[in-house]
PDB file of C-alpha atoms in Angstrom:
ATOM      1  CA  UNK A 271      54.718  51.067  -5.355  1.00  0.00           C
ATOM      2  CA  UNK A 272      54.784  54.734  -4.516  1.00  0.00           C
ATOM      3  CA  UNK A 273      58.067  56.051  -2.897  1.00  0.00           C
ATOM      4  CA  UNK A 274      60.037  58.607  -2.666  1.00  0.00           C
ATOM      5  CA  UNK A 275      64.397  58.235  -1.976  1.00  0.00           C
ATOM      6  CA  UNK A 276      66.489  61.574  -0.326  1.00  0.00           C
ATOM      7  CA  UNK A 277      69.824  59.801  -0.884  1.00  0.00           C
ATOM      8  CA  UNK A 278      71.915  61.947   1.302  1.00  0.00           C
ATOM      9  CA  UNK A 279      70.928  61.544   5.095  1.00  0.00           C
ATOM     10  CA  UNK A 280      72.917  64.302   6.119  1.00  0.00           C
ATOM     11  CA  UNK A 281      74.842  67.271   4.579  1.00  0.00           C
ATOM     12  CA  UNK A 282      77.047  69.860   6.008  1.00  0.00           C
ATOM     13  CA  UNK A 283      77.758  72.914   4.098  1.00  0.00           C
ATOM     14  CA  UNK A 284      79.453  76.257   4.160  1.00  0.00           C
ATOM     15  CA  UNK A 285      77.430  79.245   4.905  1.00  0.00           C
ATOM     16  CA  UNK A 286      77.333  81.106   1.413  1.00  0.00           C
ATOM     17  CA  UNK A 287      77.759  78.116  -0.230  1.00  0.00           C
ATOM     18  CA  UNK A 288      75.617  76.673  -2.678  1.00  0.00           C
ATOM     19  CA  UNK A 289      72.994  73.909  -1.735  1.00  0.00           C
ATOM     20  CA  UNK A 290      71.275  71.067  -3.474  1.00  0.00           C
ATOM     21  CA  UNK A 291      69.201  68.671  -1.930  1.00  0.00           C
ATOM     22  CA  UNK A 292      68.753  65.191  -4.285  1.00  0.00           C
ATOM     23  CA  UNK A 293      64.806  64.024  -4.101  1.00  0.00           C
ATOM     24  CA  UNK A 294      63.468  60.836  -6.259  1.00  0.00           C
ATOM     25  CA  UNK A 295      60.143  59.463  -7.093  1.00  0.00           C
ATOM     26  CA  UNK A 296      58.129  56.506  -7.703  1.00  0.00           C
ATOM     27  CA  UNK A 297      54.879  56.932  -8.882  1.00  0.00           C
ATOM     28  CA  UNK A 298      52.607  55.586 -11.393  1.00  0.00           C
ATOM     29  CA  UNK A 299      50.672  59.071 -11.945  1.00  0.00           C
ATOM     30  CA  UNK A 300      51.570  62.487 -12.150  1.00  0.00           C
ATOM     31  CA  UNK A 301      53.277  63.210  -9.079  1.00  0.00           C
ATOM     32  CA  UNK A 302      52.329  66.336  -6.903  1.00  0.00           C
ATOM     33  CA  UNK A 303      55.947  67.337  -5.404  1.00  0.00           C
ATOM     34  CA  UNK A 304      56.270  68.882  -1.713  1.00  0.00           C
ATOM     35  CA  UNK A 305      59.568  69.670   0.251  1.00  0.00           C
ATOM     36  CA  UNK A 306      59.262  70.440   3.574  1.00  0.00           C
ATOM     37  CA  UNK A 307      61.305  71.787   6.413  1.00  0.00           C
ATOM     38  CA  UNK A 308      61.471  71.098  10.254  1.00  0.00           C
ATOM     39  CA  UNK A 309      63.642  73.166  12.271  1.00  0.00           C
ATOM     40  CA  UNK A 310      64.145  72.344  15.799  1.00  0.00           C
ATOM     41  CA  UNK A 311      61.022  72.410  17.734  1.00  0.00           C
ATOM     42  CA  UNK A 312      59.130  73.042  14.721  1.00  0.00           C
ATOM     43  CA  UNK A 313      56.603  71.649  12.698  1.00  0.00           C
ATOM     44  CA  UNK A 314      57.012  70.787   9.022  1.00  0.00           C
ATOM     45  CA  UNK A 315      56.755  73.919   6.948  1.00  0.00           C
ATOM     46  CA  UNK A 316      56.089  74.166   3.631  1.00  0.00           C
ATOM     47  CA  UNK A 317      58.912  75.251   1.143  1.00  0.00           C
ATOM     48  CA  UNK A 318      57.451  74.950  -2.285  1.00  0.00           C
ATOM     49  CA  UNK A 319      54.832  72.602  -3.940  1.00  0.00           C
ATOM     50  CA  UNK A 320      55.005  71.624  -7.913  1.00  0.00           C
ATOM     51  CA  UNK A 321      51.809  70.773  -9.125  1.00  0.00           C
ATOM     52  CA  UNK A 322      51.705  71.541 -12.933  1.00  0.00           C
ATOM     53  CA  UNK A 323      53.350  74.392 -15.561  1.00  0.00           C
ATOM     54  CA  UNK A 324      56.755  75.777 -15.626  1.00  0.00           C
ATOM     55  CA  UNK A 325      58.829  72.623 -13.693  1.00  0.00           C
ATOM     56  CA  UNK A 326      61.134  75.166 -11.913  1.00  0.00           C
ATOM     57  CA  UNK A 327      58.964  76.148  -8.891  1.00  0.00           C
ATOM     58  CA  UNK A 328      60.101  79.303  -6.502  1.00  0.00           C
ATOM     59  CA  UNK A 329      59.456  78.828  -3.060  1.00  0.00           C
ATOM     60  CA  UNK A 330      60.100  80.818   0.311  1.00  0.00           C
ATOM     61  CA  UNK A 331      63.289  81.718   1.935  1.00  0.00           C
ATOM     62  CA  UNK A 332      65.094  81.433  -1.728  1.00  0.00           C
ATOM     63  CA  UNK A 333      64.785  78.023  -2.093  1.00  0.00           C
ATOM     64  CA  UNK A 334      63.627  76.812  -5.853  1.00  0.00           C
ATOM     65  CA  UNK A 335      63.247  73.218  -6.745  1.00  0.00           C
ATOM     66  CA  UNK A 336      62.919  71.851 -10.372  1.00  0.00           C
ATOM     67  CA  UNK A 337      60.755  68.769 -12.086  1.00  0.00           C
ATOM     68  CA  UNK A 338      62.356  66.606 -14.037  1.00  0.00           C
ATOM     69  CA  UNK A 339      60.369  64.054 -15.311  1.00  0.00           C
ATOM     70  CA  UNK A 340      62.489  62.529 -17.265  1.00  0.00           C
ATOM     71  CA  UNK A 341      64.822  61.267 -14.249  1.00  0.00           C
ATOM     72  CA  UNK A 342      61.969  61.124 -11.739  1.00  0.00           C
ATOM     73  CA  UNK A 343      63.716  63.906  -9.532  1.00  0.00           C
ATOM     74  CA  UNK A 344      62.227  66.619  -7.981  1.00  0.00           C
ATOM     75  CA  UNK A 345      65.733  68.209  -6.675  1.00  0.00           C
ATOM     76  CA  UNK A 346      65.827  71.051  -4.380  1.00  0.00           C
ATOM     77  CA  UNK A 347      68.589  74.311  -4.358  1.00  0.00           C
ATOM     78  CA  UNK A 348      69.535  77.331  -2.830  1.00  0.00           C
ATOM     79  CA  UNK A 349      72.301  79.593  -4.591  1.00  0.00           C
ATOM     80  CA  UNK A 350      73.437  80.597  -0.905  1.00  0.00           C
ATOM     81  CA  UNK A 351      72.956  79.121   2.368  1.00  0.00           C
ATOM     82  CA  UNK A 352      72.685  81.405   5.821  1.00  0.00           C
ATOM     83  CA  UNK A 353      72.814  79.516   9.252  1.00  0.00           C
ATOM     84  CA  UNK A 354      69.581  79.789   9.853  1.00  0.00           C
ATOM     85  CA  UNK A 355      68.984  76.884   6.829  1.00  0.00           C
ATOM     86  CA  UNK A 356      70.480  74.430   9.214  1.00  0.00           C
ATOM     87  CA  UNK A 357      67.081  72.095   9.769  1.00  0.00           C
ATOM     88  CA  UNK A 358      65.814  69.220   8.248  1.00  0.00           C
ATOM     89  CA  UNK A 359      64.513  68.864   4.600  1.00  0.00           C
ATOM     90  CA  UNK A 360      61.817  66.263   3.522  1.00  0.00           C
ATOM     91  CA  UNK A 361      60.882  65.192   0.097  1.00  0.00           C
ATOM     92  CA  UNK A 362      57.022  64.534  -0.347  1.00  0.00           C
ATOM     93  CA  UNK A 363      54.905  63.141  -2.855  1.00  0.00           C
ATOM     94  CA  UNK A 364      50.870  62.815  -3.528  1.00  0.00           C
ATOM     95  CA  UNK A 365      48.289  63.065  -5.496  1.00  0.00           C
ATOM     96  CA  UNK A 366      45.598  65.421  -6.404  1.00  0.00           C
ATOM     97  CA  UNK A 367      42.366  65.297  -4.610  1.00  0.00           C
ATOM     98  CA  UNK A 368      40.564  61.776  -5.109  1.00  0.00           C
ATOM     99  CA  UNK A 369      38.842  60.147  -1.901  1.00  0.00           C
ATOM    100  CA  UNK A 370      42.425  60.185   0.239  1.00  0.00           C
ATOM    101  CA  UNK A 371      45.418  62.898   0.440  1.00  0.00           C
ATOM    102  CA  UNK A 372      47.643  61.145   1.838  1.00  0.00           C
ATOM    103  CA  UNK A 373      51.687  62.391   0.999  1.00  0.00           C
ATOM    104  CA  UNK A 374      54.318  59.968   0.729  1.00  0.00           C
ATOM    105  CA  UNK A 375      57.690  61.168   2.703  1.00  0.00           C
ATOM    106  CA  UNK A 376      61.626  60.538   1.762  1.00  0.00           C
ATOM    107  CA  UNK A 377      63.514  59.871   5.107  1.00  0.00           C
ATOM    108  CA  UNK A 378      64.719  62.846   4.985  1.00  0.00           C
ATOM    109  CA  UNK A 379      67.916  65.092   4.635  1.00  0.00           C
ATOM    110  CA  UNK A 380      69.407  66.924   7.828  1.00  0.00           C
ATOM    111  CA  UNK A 381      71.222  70.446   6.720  1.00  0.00           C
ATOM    112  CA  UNK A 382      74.095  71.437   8.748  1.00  0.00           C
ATOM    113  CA  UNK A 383      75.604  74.594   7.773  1.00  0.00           C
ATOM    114  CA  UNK A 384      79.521  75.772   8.911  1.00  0.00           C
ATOM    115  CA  UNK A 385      80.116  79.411   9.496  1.00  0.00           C
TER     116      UNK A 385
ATOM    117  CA  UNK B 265      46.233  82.488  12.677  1.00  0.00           C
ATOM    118  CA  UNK B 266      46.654  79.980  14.858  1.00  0.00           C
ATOM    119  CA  UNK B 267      48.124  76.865  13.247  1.00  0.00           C
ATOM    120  CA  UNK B 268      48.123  73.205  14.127  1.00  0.00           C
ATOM    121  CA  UNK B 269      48.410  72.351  17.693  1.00  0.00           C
ATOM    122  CA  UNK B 270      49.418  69.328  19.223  1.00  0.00           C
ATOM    123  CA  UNK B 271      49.944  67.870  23.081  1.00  0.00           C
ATOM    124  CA  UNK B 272      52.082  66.944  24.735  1.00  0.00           C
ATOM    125  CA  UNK B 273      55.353  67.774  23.061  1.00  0.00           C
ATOM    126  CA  UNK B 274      56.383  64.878  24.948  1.00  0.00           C
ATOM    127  CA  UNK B 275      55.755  62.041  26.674  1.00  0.00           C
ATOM    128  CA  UNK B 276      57.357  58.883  28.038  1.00  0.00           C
ATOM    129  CA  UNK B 277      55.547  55.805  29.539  1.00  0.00           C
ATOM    130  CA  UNK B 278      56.013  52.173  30.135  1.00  0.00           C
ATOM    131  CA  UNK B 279      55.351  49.302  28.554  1.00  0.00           C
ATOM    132  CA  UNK B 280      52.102  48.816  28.392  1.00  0.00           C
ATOM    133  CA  UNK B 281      50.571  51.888  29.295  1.00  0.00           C
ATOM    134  CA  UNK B 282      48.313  53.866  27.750  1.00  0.00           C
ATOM    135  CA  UNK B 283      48.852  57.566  25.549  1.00  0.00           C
ATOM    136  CA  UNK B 284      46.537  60.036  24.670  1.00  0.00           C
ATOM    137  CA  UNK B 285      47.529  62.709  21.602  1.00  0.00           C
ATOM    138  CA  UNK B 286      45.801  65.293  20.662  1.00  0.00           C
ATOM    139  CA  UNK B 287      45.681  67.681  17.649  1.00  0.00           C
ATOM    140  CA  UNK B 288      44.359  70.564  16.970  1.00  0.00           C
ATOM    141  CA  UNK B 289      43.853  71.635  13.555  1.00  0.00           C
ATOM    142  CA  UNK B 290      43.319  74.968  11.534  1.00  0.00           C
ATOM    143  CA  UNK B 291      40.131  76.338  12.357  1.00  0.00           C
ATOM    144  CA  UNK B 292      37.777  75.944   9.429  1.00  0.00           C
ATOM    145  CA  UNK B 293      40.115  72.822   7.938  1.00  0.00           C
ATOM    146  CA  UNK B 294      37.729  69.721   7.157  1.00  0.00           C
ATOM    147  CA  UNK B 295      40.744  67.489   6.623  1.00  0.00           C
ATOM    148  CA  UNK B 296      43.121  66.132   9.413  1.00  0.00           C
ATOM    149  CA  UNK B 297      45.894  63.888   8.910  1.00  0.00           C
ATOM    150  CA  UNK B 298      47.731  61.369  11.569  1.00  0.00           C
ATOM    151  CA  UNK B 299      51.157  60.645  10.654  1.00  0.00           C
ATOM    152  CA  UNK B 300      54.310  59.227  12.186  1.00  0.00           C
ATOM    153  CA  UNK B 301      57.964  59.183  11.857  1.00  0.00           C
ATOM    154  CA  UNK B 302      59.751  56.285  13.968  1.00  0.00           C
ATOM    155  CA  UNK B 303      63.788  57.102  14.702  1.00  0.00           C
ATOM    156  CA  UNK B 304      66.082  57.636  11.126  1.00  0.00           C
ATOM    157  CA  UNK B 305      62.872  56.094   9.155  1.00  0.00           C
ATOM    158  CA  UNK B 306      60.914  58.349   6.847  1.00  0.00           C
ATOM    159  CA  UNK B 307      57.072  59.911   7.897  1.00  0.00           C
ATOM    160  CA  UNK B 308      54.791  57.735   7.547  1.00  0.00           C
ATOM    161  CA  UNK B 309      50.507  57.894   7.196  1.00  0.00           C
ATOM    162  CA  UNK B 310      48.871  56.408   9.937  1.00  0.00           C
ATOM    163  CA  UNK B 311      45.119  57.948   8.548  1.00  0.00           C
ATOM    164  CA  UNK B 312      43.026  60.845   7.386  1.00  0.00           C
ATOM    165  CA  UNK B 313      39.887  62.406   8.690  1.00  0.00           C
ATOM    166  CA  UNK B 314      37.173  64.418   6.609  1.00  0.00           C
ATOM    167  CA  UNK B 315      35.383  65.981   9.287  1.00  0.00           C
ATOM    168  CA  UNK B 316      34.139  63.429  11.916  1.00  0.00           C
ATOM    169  CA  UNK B 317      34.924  60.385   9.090  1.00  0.00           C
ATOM    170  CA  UNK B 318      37.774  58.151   8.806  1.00  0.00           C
ATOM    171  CA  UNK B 319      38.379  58.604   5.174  1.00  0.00           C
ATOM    172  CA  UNK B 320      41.283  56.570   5.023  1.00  0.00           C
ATOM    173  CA  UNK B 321      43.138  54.727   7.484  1.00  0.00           C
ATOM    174  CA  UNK B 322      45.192  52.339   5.769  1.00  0.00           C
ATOM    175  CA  UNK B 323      48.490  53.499   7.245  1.00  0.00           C
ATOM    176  CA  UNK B 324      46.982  52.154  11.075  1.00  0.00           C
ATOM    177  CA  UNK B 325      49.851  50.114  12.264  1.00  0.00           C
ATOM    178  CA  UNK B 326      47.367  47.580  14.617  1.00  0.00           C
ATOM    179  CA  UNK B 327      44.344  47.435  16.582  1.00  0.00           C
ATOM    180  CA  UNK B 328      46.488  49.036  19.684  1.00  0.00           C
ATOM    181  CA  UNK B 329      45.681  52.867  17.996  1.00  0.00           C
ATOM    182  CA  UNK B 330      42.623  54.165  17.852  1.00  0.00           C
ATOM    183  CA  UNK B 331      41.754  57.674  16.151  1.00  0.00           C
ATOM    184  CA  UNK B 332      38.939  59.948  16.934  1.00  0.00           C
ATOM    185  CA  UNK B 333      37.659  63.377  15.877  1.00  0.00           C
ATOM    186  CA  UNK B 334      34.879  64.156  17.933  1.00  0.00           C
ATOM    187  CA  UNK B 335      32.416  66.579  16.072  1.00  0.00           C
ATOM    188  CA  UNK B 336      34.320  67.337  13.151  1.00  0.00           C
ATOM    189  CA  UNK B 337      37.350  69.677  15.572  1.00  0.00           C
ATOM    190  CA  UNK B 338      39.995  68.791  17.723  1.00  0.00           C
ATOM    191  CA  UNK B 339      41.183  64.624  17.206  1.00  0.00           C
ATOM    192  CA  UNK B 340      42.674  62.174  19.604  1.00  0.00           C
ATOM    193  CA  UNK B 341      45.373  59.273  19.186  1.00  0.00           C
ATOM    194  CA  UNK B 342      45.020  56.987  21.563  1.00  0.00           C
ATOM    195  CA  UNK B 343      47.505  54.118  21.747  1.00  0.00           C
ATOM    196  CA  UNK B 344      46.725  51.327  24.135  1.00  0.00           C
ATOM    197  CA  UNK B 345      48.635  49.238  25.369  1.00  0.00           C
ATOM    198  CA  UNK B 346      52.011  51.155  24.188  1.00  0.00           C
ATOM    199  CA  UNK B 347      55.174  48.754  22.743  1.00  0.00           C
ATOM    200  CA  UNK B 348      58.551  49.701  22.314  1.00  0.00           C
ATOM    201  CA  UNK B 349      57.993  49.896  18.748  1.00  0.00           C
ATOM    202  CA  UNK B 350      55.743  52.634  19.150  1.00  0.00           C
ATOM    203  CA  UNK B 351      58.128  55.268  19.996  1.00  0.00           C
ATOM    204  CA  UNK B 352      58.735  57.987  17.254  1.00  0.00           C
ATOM    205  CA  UNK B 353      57.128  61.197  16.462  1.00  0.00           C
ATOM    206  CA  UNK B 354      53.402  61.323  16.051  1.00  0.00           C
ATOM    207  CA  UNK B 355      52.787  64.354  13.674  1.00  0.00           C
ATOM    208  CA  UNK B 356      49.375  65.662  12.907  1.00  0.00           C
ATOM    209  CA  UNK B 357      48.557  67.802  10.017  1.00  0.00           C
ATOM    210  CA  UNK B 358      45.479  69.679   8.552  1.00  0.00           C
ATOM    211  CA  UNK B 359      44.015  70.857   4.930  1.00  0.00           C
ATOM    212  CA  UNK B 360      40.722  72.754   3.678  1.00  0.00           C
ATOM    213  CA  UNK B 361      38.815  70.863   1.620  1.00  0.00           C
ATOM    214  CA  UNK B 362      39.980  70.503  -1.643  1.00  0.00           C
ATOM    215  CA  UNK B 363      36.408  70.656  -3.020  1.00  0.00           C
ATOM    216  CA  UNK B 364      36.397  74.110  -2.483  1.00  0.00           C
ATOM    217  CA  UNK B 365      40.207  75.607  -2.699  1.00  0.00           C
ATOM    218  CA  UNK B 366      42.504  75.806  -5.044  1.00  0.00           C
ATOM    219  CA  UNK B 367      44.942  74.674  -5.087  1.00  0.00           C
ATOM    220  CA  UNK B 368      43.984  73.100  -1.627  1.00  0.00           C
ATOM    221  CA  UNK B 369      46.395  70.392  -1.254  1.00  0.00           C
ATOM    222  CA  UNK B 370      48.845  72.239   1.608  1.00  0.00           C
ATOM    223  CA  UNK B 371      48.691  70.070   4.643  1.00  0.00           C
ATOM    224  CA  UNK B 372      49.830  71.992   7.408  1.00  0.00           C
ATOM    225  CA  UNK B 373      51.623  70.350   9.913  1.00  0.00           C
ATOM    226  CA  UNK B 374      51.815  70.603  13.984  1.00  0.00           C
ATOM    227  CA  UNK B 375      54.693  70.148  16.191  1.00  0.00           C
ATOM    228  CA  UNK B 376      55.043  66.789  16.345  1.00  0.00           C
ATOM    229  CA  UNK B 377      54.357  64.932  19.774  1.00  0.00           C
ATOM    230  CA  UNK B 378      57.773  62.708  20.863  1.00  0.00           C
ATOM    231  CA  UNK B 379      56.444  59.606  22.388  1.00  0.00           C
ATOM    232  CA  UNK B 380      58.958  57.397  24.177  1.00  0.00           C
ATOM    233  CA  UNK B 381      57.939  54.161  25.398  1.00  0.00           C
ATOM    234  CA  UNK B 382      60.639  52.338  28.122  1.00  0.00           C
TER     235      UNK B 382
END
């Protein structure tokens, strides 16, 4: 069955500090990868998206996440983390077109960041 | 651009009442998802629209919700009658059609409506 596991429910770290958020994966096909981001009051945004090609993808506000398909992990970092990180981080998986689109969520990882 | 609306933000009823949501998607986006995220437990699919068609909703919990998109726009959750177990966040999202984009896949995601059911 498809699933994805975020293993840490909640992390606090110190502003400036390095960041990695742990995502695994379950999946019988070539996985598309997705992390998301919900800030209070927010919706989910999009951070960065691995389809295919070079497995370390760049996404927005400095985050970069890399493929690793040998350990089924999809594993999201940030060299240095402001305040305004502090949100909550979800792991996503899907496929590629085909009759439904549906994306397969981790539980999730809430960020807390200390000044 | 406007991006994926939903309403309410919030709403709490009784047992046994009935809730509207409603989402607004992306102009111009052909695909509309229903998910939902019940307290500490991951999101979950509840179903997927392309245009006025149910494409896919596998992820329906019961016979108590009931999805519409009228004409292909705006779509409607309707849970009736409301248990306990329903409370969580009801998130709706929206993509273009991947037919035509690429890569297409982005689903864009509202607000999130917070239903609470006492």
């Amino acid at each position: 069955a498809q699933s994805v596991t975020q293993p840490d429910i909640h992390i606090t770290v110190s502003e400036g500090a390095s960041l990695e958020l742990r995502c695994n994966y379950s999946y019988g096909a070539t996985p598309y990868l997705f992390w998301y981001v919900q800030s209070p009051g927010q919706g989910l945004q999009l951070l960065l998206k691995y389809f295919s090609g070079d497995t370390l993808v760049q996404g927005i506000k400095g985050f970069e996440a890399e493929f690793k398909r040998s350990q089924s992990s999809f594993n999201l970092r940030k060299p240095s983390v402001h305040w305004s990180d502090a949100a909550e981080y979800f792991c996503a998986v899907g496929p590629y077109g085909g009759a439904t689109n549906k994306l397969i969520f981790g539980t999730g990882t809430l960020l807390a960041v200390q000044p | 651009e406007a991006g994926v609306t939903q309403f309410p933000s919030h709403s709490v009823i009784e047992k046994g009442q009935t809730v509207t949501l409603r989402c607004d998607p992306i102009s111009g986006h052909d695909n509309l998802y229903w998910y939902r995220r019940v307290m500490g437990k991951e999101i979950k699919f509840l179903l997927h629209f392309v245009k006025e068609s149910k494409q896919d909703e596998s992820g329906m919990p019961n016979n108590r919700f009931l999805a519409e998109r009228t004409g292909g726009t705006y779509s409607t959750l309707k849970v009736q009658p409301a248990e306990l177990e329903d409370s969580g966040v009801y998130f709706c999202a929206s993509s273009q059609d991947a037919r035509r984009v690429s890569p297409s896949y982005e689903q864009y995601f509202g607000p999130g409506t917070r239903l609470t059911v006492t």
